[in-house]
CSV table of C-alpha atoms and ligand atoms in Angstrom, one decimal:
chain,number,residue,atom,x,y,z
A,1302,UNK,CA,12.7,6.5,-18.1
A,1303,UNK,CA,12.8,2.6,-17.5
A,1304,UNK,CA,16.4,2.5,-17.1
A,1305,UNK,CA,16.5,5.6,-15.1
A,1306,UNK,CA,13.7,3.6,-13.0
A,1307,UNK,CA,15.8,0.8,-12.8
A,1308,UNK,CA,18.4,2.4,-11.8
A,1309,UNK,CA,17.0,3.9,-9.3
A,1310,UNK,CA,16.3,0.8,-7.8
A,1311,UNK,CA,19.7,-0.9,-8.1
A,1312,UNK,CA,20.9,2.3,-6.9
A,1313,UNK,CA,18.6,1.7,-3.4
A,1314,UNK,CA,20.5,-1.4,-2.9
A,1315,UNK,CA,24.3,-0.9,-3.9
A,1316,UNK,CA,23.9,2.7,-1.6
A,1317,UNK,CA,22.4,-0.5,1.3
A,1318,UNK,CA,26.5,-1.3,1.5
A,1319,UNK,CA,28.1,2.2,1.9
A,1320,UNK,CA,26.3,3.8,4.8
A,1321,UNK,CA,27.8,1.1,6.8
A,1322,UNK,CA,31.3,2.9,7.0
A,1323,UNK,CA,30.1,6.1,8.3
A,1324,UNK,CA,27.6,4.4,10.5
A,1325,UNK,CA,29.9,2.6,12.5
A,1326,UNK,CA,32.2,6.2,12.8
A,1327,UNK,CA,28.8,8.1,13.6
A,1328,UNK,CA,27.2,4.9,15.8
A,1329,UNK,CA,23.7,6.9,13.9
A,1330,UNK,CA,21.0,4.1,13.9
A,1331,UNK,CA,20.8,3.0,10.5
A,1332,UNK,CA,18.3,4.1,8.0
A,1333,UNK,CA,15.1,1.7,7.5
A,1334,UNK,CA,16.1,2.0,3.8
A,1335,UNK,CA,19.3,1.0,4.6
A,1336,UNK,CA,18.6,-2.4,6.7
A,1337,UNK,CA,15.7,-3.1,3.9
A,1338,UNK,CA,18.2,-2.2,0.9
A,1339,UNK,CA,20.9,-4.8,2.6
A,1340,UNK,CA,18.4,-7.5,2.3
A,1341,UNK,CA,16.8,-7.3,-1.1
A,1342,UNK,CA,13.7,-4.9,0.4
A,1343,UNK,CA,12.4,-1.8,-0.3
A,1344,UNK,CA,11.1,0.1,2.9
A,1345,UNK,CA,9.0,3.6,2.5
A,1346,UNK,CA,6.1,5.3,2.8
A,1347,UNK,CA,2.8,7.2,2.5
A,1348,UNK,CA,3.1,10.6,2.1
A,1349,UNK,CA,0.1,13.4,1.5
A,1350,UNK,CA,0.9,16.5,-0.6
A,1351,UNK,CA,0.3,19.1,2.4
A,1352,UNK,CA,3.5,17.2,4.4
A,1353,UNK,CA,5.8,17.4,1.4
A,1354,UNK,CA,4.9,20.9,0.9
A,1355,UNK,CA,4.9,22.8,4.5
A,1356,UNK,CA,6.0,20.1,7.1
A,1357,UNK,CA,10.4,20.4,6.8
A,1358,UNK,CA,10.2,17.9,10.2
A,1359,UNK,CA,8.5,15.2,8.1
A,1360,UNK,CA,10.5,15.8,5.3
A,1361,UNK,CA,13.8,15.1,7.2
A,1362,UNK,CA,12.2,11.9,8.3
A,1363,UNK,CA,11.3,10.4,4.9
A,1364,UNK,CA,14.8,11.5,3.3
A,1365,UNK,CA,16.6,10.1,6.0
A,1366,UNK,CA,14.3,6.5,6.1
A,1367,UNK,CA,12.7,5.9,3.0
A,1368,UNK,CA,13.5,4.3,-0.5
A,1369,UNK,CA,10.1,5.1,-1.6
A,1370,UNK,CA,7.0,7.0,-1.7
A,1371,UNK,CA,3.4,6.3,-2.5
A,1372,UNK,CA,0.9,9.0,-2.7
A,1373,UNK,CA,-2.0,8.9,0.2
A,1374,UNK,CA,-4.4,10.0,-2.0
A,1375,UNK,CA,-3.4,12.3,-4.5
A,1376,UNK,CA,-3.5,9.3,-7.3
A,1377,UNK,CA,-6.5,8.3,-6.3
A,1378,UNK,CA,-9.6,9.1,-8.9
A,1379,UNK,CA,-11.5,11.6,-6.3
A,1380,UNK,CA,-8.1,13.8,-6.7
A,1381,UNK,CA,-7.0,13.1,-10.0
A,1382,UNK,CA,-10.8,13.7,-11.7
A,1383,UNK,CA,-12.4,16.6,-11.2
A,1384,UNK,CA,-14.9,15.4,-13.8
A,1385,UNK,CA,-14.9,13.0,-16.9
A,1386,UNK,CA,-12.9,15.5,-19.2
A,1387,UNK,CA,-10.2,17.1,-17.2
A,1388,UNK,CA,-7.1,15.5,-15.3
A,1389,UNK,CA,-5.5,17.1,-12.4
A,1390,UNK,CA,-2.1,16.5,-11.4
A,1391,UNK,CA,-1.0,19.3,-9.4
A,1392,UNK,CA,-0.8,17.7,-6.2
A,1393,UNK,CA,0.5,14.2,-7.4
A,1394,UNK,CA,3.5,16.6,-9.2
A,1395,UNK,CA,4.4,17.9,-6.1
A,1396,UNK,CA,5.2,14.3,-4.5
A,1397,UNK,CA,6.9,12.7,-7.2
A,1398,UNK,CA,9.1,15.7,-8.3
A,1399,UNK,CA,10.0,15.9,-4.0
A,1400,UNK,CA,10.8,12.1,-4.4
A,1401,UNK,CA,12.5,12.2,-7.8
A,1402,UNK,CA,14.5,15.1,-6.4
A,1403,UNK,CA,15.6,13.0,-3.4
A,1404,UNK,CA,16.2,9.8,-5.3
A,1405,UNK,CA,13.5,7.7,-3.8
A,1406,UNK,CA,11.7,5.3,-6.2
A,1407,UNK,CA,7.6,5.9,-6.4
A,1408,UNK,CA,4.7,3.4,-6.1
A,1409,UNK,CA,1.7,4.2,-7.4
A,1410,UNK,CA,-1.7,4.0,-5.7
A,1411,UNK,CA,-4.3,3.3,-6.9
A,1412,UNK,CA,-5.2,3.1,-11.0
A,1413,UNK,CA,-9.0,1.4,-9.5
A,1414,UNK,CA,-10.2,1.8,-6.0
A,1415,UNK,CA,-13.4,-0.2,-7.2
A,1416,UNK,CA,-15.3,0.2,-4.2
A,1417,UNK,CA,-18.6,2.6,-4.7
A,1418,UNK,CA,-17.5,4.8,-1.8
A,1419,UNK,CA,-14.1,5.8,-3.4
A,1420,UNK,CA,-16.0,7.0,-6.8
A,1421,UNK,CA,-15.9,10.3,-7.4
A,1422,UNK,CA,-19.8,11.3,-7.3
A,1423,UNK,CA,-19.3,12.2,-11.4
A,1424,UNK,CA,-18.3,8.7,-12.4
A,1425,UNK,CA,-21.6,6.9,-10.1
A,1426,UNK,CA,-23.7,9.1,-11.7
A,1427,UNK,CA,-22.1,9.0,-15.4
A,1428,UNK,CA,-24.2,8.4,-17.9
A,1429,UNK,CA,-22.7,5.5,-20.5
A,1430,UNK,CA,-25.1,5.8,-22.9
A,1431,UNK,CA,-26.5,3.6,-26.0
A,1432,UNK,CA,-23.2,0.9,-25.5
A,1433,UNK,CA,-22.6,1.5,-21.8
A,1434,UNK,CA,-20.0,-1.1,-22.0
A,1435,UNK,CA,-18.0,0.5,-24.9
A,1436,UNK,CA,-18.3,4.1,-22.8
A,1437,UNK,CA,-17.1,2.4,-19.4
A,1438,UNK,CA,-14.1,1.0,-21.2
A,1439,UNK,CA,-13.5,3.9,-22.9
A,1440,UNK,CA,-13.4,5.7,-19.6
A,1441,UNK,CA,-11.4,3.5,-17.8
A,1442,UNK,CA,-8.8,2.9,-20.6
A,1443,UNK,CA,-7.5,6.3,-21.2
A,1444,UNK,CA,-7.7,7.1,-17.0
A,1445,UNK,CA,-5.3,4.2,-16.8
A,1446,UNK,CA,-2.8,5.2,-20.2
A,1447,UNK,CA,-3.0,8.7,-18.8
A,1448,UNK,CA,-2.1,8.4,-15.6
A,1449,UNK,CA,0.7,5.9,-16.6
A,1450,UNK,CA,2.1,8.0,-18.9
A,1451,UNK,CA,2.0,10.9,-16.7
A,1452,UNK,CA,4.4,8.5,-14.1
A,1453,UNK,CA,6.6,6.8,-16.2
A,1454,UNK,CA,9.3,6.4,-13.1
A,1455,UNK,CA,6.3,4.8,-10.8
A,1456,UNK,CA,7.7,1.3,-10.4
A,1457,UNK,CA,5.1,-0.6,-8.8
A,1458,UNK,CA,1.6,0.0,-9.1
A,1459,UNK,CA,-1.7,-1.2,-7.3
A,1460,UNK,CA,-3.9,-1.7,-10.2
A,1461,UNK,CA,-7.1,-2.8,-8.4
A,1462,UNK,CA,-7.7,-1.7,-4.6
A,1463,UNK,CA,-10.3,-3.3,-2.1
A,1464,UNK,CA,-12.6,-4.8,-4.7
A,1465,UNK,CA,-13.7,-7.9,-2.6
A,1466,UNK,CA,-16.1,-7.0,-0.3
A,1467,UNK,CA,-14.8,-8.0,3.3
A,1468,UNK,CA,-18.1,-9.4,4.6
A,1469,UNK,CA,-19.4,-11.8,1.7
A,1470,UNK,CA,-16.1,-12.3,-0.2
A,1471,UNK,CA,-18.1,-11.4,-3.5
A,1472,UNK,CA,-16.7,-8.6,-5.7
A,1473,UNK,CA,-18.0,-5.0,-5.1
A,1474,UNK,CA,-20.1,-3.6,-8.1
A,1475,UNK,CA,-20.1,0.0,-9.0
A,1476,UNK,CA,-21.2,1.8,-11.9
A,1477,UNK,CA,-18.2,0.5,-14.1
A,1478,UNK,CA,-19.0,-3.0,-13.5
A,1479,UNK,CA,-22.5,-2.5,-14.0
A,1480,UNK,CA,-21.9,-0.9,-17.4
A,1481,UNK,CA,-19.4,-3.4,-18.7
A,1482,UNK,CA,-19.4,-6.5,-16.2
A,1483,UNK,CA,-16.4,-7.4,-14.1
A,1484,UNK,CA,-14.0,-7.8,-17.0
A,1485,UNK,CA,-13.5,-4.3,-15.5
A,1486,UNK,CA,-10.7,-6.1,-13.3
A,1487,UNK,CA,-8.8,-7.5,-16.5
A,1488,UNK,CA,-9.0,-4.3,-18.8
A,1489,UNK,CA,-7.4,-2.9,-15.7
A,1490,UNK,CA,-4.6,-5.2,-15.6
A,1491,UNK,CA,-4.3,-5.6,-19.3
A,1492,UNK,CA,-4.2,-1.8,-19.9
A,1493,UNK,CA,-1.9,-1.0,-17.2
A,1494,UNK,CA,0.5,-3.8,-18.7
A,1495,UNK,CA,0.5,-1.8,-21.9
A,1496,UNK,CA,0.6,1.4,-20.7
A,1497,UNK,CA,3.4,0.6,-17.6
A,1498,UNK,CA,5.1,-2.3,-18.8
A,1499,UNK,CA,8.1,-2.3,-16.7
A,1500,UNK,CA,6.0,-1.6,-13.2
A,1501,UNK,CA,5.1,-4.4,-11.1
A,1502,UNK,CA,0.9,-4.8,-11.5
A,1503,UNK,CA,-0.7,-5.2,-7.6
A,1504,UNK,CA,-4.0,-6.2,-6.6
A,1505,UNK,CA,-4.2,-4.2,-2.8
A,1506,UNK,CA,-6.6,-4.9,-0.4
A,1507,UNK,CA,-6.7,-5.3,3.5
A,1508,UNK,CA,-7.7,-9.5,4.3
A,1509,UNK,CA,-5.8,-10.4,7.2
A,1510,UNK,CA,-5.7,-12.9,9.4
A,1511,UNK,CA,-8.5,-11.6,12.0
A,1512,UNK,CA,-11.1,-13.8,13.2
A,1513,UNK,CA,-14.2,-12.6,10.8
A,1514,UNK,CA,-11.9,-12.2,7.5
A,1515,UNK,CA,-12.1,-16.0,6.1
A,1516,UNK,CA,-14.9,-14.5,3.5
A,1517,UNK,CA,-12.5,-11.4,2.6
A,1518,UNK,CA,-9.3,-14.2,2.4
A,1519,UNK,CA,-10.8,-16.6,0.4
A,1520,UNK,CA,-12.7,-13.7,-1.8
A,1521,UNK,CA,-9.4,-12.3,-2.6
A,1522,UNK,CA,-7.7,-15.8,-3.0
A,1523,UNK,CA,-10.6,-16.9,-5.8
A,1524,UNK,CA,-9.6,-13.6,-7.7
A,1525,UNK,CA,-6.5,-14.2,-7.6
A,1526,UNK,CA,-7.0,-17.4,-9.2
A,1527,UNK,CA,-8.8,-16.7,-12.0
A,1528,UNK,CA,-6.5,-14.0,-13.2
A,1529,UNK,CA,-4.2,-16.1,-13.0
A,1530,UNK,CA,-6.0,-18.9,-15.0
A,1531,UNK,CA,-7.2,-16.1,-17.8
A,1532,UNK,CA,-3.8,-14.9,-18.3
A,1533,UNK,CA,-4.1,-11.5,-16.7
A,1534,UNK,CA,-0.6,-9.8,-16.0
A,1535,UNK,CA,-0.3,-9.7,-12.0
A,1536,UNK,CA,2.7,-10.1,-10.4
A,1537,UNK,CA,1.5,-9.2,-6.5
A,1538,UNK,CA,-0.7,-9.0,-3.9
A,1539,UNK,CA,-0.8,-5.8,-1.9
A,1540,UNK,CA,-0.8,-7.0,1.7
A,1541,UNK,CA,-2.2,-3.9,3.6
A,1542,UNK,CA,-1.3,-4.4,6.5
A,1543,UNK,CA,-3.5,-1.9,9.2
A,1544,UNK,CA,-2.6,-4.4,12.1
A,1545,UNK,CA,-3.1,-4.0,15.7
A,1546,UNK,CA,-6.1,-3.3,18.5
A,1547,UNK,CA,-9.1,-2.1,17.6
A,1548,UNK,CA,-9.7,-3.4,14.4
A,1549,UNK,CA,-11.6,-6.9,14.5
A,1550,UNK,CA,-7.8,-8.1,15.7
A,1551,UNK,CA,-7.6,-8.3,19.3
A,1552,UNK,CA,-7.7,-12.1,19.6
A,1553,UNK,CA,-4.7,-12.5,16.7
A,1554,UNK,CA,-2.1,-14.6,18.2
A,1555,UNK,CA,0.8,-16.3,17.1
A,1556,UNK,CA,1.3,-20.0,17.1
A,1557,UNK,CA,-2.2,-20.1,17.0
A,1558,UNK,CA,-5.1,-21.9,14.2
A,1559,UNK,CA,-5.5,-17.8,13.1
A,1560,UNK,CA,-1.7,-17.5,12.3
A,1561,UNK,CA,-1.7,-21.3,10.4
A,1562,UNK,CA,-4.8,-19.7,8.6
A,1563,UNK,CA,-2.7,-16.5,7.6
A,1564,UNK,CA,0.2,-18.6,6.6
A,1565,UNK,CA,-1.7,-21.1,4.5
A,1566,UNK,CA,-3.9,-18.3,2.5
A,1567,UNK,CA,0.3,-16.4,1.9
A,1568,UNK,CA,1.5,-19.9,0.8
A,1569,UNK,CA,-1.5,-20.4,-2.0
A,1570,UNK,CA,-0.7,-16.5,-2.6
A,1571,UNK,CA,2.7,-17.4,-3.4
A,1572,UNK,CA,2.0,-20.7,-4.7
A,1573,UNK,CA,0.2,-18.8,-7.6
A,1574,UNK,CA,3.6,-17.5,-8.7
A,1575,UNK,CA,2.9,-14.0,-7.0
A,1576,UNK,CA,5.3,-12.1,-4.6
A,1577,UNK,CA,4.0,-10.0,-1.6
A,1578,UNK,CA,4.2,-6.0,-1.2
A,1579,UNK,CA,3.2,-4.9,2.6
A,1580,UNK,CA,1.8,-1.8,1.2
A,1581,UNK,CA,0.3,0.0,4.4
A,1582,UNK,CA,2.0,-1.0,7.5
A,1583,UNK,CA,0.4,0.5,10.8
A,1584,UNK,CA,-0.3,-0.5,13.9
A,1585,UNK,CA,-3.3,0.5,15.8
A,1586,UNK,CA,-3.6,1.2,19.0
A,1587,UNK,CA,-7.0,1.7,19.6
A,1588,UNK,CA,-7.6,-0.5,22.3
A,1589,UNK,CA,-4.4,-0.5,24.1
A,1590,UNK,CA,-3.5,1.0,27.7
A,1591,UNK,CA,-3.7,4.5,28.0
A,1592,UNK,CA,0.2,4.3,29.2
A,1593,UNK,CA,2.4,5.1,26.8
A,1594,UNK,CA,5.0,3.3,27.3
A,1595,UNK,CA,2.9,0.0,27.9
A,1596,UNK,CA,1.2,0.9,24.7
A,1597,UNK,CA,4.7,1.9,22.6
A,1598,UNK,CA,5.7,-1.7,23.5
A,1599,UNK,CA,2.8,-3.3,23.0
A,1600,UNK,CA,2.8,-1.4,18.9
A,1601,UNK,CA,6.2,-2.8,18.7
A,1602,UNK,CA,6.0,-6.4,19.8
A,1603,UNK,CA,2.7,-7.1,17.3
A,1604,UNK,CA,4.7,-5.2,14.5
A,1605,UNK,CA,7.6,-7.4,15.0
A,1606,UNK,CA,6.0,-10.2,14.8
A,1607,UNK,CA,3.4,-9.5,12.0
A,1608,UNK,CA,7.1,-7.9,10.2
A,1609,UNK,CA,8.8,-11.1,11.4
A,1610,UNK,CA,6.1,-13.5,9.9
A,1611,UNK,CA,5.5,-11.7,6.6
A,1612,UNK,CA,9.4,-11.2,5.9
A,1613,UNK,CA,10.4,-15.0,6.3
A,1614,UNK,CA,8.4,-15.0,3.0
A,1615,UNK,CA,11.7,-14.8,0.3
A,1616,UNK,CA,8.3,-13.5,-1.9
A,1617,UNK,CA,8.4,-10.0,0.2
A,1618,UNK,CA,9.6,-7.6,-1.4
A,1619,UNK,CA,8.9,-4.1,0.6
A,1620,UNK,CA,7.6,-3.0,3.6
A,1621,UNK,CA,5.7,0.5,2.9
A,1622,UNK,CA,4.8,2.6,6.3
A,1623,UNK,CA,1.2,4.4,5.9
A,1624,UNK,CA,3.0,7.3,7.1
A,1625,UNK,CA,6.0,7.7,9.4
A,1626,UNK,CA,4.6,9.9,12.3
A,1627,UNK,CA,1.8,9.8,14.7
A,1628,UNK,CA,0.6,13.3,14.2
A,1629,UNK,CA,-0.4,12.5,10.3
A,1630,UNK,CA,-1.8,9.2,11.0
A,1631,UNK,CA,-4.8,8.7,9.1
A,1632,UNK,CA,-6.1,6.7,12.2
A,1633,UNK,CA,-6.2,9.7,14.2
A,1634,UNK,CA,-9.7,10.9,12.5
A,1635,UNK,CA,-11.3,6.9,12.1
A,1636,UNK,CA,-12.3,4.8,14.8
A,1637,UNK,CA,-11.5,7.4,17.7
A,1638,UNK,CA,-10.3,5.7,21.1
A,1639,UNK,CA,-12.3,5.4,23.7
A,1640,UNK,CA,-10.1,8.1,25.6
A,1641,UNK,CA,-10.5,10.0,22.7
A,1642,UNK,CA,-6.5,10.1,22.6
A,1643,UNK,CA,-4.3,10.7,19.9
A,1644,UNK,CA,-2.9,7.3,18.5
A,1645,UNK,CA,0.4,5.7,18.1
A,1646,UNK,CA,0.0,3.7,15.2
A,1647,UNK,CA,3.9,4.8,13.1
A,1648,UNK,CA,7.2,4.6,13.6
A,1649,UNK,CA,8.1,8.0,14.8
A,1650,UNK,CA,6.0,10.3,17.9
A,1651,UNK,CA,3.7,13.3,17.7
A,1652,UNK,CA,7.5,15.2,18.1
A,1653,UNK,CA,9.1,13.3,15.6
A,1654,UNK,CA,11.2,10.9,18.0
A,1655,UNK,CA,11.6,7.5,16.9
A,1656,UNK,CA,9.5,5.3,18.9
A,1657,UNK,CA,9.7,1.0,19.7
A,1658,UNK,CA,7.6,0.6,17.0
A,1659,UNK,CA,10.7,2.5,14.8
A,1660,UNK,CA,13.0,-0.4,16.4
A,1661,UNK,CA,10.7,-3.0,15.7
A,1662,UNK,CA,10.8,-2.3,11.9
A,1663,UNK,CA,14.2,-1.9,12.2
A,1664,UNK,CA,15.0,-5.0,13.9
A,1665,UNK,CA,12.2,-7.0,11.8
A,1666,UNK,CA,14.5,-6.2,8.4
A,1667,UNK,CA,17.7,-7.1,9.8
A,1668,UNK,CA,16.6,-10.5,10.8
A,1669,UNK,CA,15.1,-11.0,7.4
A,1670,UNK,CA,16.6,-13.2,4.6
A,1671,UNK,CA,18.3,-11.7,1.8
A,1672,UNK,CA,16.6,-11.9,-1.4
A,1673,UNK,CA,16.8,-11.3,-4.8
A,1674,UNK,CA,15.2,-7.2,-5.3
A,1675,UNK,CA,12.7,-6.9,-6.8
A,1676,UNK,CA,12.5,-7.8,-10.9
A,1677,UNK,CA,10.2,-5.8,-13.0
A,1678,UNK,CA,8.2,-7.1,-15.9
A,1679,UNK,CA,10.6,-7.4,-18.9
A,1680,UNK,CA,13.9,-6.3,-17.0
A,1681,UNK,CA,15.2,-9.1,-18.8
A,1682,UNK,CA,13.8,-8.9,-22.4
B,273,XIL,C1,-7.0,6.5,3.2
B,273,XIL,C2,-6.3,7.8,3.5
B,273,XIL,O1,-5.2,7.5,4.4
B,273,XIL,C3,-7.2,8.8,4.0
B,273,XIL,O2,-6.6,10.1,4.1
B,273,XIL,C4,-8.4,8.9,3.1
B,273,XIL,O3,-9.4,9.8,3.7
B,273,XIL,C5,-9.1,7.6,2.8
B,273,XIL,O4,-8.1,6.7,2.4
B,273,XIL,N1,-6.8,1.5,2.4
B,273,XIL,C6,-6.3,2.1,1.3
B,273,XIL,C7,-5.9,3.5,1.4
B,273,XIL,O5,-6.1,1.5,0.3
B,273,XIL,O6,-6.1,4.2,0.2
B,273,XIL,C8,-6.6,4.2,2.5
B,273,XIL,O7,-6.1,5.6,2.6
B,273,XIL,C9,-6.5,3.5,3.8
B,273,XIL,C10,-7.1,2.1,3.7
């Protein structure tokens, strides 16, 4: 499984050369995958199991795009656990057996969203017992080993999602970390180390640059740290990525004290001996002109930019799309427009045209050094 993983990934990049020749005969744009493949990157998406099943338009566009695929949600505990006994893969299955068939590599997302709200209502209400500690690390052990070993092929996982509370910087709690303290974070990383040892190990979460996120940067940045200083196996940071209007954002500016901000929290990132993963590119439109074309631009010029900025980073090793068209967006059903119009937060319109924003990311990874791809933990041992 790990060579065949492995593979798969060398395989994204030698395939980055040969398109080329019938590109230039066919003058066809060429394929995100392609332009990311060409420069050490690895450019996919989000995908939900309803899409892959009955939506053939949707399909063309990830087969013809992406090098990758991360489940929306169907990895995520509320889908996986119906309760503390049983597992359910189904709908996971259905993703990875529709990327494995096409010979795209497959993130996973997310062995921990440890944030209350994500729990399924079973685990906040789980009783741990006598040795509540003992029972929570029981529990979250054999989730992570399972699920592991149920994706041996995933080659990059977000061990730990959103766990830094954006407005105090101060880690959630939930009923894990109450049973068993915050060591919670480091059995995480420690067990998916032994249970996925070839995967890159994330920590995800959504600090950006936005005026009002210095608590949720420098939250994230004092976690870092201390795995780090105890010796906990991370190799990234997940680098969400919902840019764009209508989040806290609309003052973000380059070449401005926010974007020196940005830069300086990436550099101690790095500085840590951690690479970057953009894990959930979109751009939201929530504020912008009701015209679409004004709007279009205005999706691609911040995307560019934001893609421009985060690329120069040699550390940056994929770009991953949360979704590719408008009509799935999960922004359509949060934070409705005033207009209550549909958004243009994705590469590719509500009728599967590509779109500026499409361009953007297009143009973002052909102006982006080449790196080394990605290494995964003991490719060389
Ligand atoms: C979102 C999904 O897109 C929605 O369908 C679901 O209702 C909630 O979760 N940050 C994350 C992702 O880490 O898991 C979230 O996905 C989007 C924000």
């Amino acid at each position: 499984m790990t060579t065949s993983r492995r593979s798969l990934l060398a395989g994204a990049a030698a395939m980055a050369a040969a398109p080329m020749v019938s590109r230039a005969q066919s003058a066809a744009p060429a394929a995100l995958k392609d332009l990311a493949a060409a420069k050490g990157l690895i450019f996919g998406s989000a995908v939900n199991a309803r899409q892959v099943r009955s939506d053939p338009a949707y399909r063309q566009i990830l087969q013809r795009e992406c090098g990758a695929l991360v489940c929306e949600n169907e990895t995520k505990w509320v889908a996986l656990r119906p309760d503390a006994a049983r597992f359910d893969f189904t709908d996971a299955d259905v993703i990875a057996a529709y990327a494995s068939a096409q010979g795209m590599a497959l993130r996973g997302h997310t062995l921990l969203w440890h944030h209350p709200q994500w729990f399924p209502d079973w685990l906040t209400g789980y009783d741990f017992g006598a040795r509540p500690a003992a029972e929570a690390e029981r529990i979250l052990a054999d989730h992570i080993r399972r699920v592991c070993a149920h994706y041996p092929q995933v080659f990059s996982w977000d061990v730990i999602n959103e766990t830094v509370d954006a407005d105090t910087g101060e880690l959630r709690e939930t009923s894990l970390s109450r049973a068993m303290g915050q060591g919670v974070l480091d059995l995480a990383f420690h067990t998916a180390r032994e249970a996925a040892p070839h995967a890159q190990l994330v920590y995800n979460d959504y600090m950006s640059w936005e005026a009002g996120h210095e608590k949720h940067r420098a939250g994230v940045l004092r976690l870092l740290e201390g795995f780090k200083a105890r010796g906990v196996p991370i190799d990234a940071l997940g680098v969400q990525s919902h840019i764009g209007s209508g989040n806290s954002d609309d003052s973000v500016g380059f070449d401005t004290a926010q974007e020196r901000e940005w830069r300086r929290f990436l550099d101690e990132v790095v500085g840590l001996g951690l690479d970057l993963m953009i894990t959930e590119f979109d751009v939201h439109d929530k504020n912008l002109p009701v015209d679409i074309p004004t709007r279009d631009a205005a999706v691609a010029d911040l995307g560019k930019r934001y893609l421009d900025l985060m690329l120069a980073y040699e550390q940056t090793r994929a770009v991953m799309c949360w979704g590719m068209v408008d009509r799935s967006s999960w922004l359509q059903g949060n934070w409705l427009r005033a207009d209550r119009l549909p958004k243009r937060p994705t590469p590719y319109d509500a009728e599967d045209r590509p779109k500026p924003l499409r361009a953007a990311i297009a143009a973002a990874l052909a102006a982006a050094p080449v790196r080394a791809s990605l290494q995964l933990p003991g490719a060389n041992g």
